[in-house]
XYZ file of C-alpha atoms in Angstrom:
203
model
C 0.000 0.000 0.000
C 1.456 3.362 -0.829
C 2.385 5.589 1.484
C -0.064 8.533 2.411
C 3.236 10.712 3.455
C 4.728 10.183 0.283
C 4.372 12.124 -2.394
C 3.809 16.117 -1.910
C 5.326 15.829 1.305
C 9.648 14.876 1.394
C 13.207 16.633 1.848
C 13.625 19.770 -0.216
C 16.575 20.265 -2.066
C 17.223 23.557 -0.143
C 17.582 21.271 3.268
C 20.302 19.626 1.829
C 22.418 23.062 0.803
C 22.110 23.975 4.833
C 24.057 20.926 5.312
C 26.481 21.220 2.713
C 26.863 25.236 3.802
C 28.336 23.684 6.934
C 31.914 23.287 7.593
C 33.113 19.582 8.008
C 34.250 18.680 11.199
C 37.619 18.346 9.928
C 37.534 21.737 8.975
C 36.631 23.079 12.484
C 39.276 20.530 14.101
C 41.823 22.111 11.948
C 40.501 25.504 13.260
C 39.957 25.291 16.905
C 43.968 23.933 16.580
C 45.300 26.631 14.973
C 43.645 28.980 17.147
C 44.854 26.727 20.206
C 48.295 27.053 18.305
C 47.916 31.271 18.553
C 46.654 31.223 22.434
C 49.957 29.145 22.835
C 52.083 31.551 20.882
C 50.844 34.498 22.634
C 51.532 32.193 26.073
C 55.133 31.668 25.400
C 55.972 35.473 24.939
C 56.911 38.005 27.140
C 54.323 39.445 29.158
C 54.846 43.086 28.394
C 54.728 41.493 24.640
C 51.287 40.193 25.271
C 49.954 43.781 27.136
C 50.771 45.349 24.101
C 48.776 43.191 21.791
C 45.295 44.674 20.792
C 42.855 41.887 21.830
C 39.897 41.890 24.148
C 40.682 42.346 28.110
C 39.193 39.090 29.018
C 41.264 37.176 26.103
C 44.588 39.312 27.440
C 43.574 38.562 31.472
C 43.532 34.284 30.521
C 46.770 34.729 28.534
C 48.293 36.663 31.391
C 46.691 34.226 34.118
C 48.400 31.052 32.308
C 51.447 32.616 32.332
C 51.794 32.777 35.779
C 50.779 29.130 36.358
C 53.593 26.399 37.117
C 51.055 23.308 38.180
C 51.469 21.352 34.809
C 47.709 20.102 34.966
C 46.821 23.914 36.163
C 48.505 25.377 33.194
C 47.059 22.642 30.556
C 43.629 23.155 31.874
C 44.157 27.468 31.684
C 46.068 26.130 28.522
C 42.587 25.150 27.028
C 40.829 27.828 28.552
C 42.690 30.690 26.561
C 42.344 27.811 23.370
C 38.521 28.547 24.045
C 38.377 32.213 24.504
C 40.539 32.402 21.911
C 37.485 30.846 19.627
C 35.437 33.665 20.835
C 37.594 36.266 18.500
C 36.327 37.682 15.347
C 37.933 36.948 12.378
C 39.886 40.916 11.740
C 40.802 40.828 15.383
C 42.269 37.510 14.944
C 44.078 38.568 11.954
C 45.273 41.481 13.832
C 47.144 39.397 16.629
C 48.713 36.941 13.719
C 50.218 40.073 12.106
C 51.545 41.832 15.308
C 52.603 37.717 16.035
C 54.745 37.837 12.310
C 56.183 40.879 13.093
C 57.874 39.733 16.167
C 59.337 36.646 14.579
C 60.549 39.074 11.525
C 62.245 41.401 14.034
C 63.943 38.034 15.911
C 64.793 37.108 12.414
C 66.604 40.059 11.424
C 68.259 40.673 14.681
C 69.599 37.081 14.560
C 70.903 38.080 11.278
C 72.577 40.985 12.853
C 74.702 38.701 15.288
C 75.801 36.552 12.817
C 77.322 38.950 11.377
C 78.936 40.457 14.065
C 80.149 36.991 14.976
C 81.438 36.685 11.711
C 83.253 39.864 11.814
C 84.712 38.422 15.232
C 86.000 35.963 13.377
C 87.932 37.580 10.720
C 89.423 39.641 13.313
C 90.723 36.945 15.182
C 91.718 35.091 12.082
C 93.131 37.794 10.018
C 95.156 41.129 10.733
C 94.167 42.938 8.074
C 90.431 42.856 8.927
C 91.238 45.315 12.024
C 93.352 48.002 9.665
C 89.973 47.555 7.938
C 87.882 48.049 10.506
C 90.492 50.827 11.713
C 89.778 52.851 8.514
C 85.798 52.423 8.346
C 85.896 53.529 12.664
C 89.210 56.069 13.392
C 87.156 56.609 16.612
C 88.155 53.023 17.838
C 91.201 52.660 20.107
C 93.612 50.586 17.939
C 96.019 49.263 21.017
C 93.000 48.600 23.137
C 91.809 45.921 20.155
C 95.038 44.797 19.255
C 95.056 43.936 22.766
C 91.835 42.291 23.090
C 92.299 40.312 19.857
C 95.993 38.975 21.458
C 93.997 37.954 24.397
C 91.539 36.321 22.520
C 93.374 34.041 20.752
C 95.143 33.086 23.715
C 92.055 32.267 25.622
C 91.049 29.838 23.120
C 94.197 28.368 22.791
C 94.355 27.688 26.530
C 90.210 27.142 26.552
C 89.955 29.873 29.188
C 86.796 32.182 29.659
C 86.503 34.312 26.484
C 86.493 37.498 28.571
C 88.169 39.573 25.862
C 86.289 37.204 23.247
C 83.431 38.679 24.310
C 84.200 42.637 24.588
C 85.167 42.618 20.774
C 81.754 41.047 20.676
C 80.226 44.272 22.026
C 82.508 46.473 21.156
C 82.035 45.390 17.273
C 77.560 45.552 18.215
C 78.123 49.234 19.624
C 80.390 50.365 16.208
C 77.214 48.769 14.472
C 74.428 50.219 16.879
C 76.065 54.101 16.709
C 76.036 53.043 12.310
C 72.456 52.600 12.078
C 71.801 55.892 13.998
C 73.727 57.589 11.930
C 71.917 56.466 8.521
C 68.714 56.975 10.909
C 70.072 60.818 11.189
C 71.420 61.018 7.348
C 67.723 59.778 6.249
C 65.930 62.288 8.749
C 68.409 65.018 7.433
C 67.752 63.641 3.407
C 64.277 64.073 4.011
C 64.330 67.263 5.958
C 66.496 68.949 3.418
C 64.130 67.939 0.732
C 60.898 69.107 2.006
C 62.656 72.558 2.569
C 63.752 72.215 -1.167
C 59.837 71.189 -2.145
C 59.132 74.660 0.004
C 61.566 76.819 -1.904
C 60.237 76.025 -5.363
């Protein structure tokens, strides 16, 4: 006997689209982790880091909170917590905290560039006398018996593996010739740019 509910009456086609509309549940798995992933990004950096960071207050107070915890099942349970409130972010607000996130990273990047390279130059001292009449010629300012002296010491303290004392002041001598560099070029833009808007005014 045919069925009286048949017929007229069954599962519109538009039903079906609401399901498909959904997200899989793969697709929000992958999501709640990679927001988990940001809560424990913004866990592992320095607090004043984290202050800084424009989020809501309640977000910023359970970032804050699991920073201070030290119970390992405390922390993974705040852990979670910050995973969750996390969730509760809109999507330009989360796309705010990724960016200010990158920019960190690219500043650690380029600063650990920047030590490299002053390790390098260490190097070359230590390996080659010529690289401090170079370094002589690009920084008159530097005293050239003080280095001489360091760089003698140096090589003796890793020939006799003693505590790189001296090692390390041509370490920081070599950063400070670079830091006092960039603010120079800083002050030669400023003045670049400074003597061309009075040239812009003058025509």
């Amino acid at each position: 006997m045919p069925n009286a509910n048949r017929g007229a009456v069954g599962f519109q086609s538009s039903e079906f689209e609401q399901e498909y509309d959904r997200p899989s549940k793969s697709q929000l798995k992958r999501e709640m982790d990679a927001l988990q992933k940001l809560g424990e990004s913004l866990v592992a950096e320095p607090r004043d880091r984290v202050k800084r960071v424009p989020m809501p207050e309640d977000v910023r107070d359970a970032i804050l909170e699991c920073q201070q915890i030290k119970d390992h099942e405390g922390r993974r349970r705040q852990m979670q917590y910050v995973g969750k409130k996390m969730r509760t972010l809109e999507p330009d607000e989360l796309a705010i905290i990724q960016k200010t996130i990158d920019s960190w990273h690219g500043a650690s990047k380029a600063e650990t560039a920047a030590m490299h390279a002053l390790e390098r130059r260490r190097e070359k001292l230590l390996a080659d006398d010529q690289a401090l009449t170079e370094l002589l010629n690009r920084h008159p300012e530097v005293d050239a018996q003080h280095m001489r002296t360091l760089i003698r010491n140096a090589r003796k303290e890793q020939a006799e593996h003693k505590p790189p004392k001296a090692y390390r002041e041509i370490f920081q001598i070599l950063k400070q010739l670079q830091t006092q560099a960039n603010l120079a070029k800083g002050e030669a833009i400023v003045d670049q740019d400074q003597q061309d808007e009075q040239d812009d005014d003058e025509r």
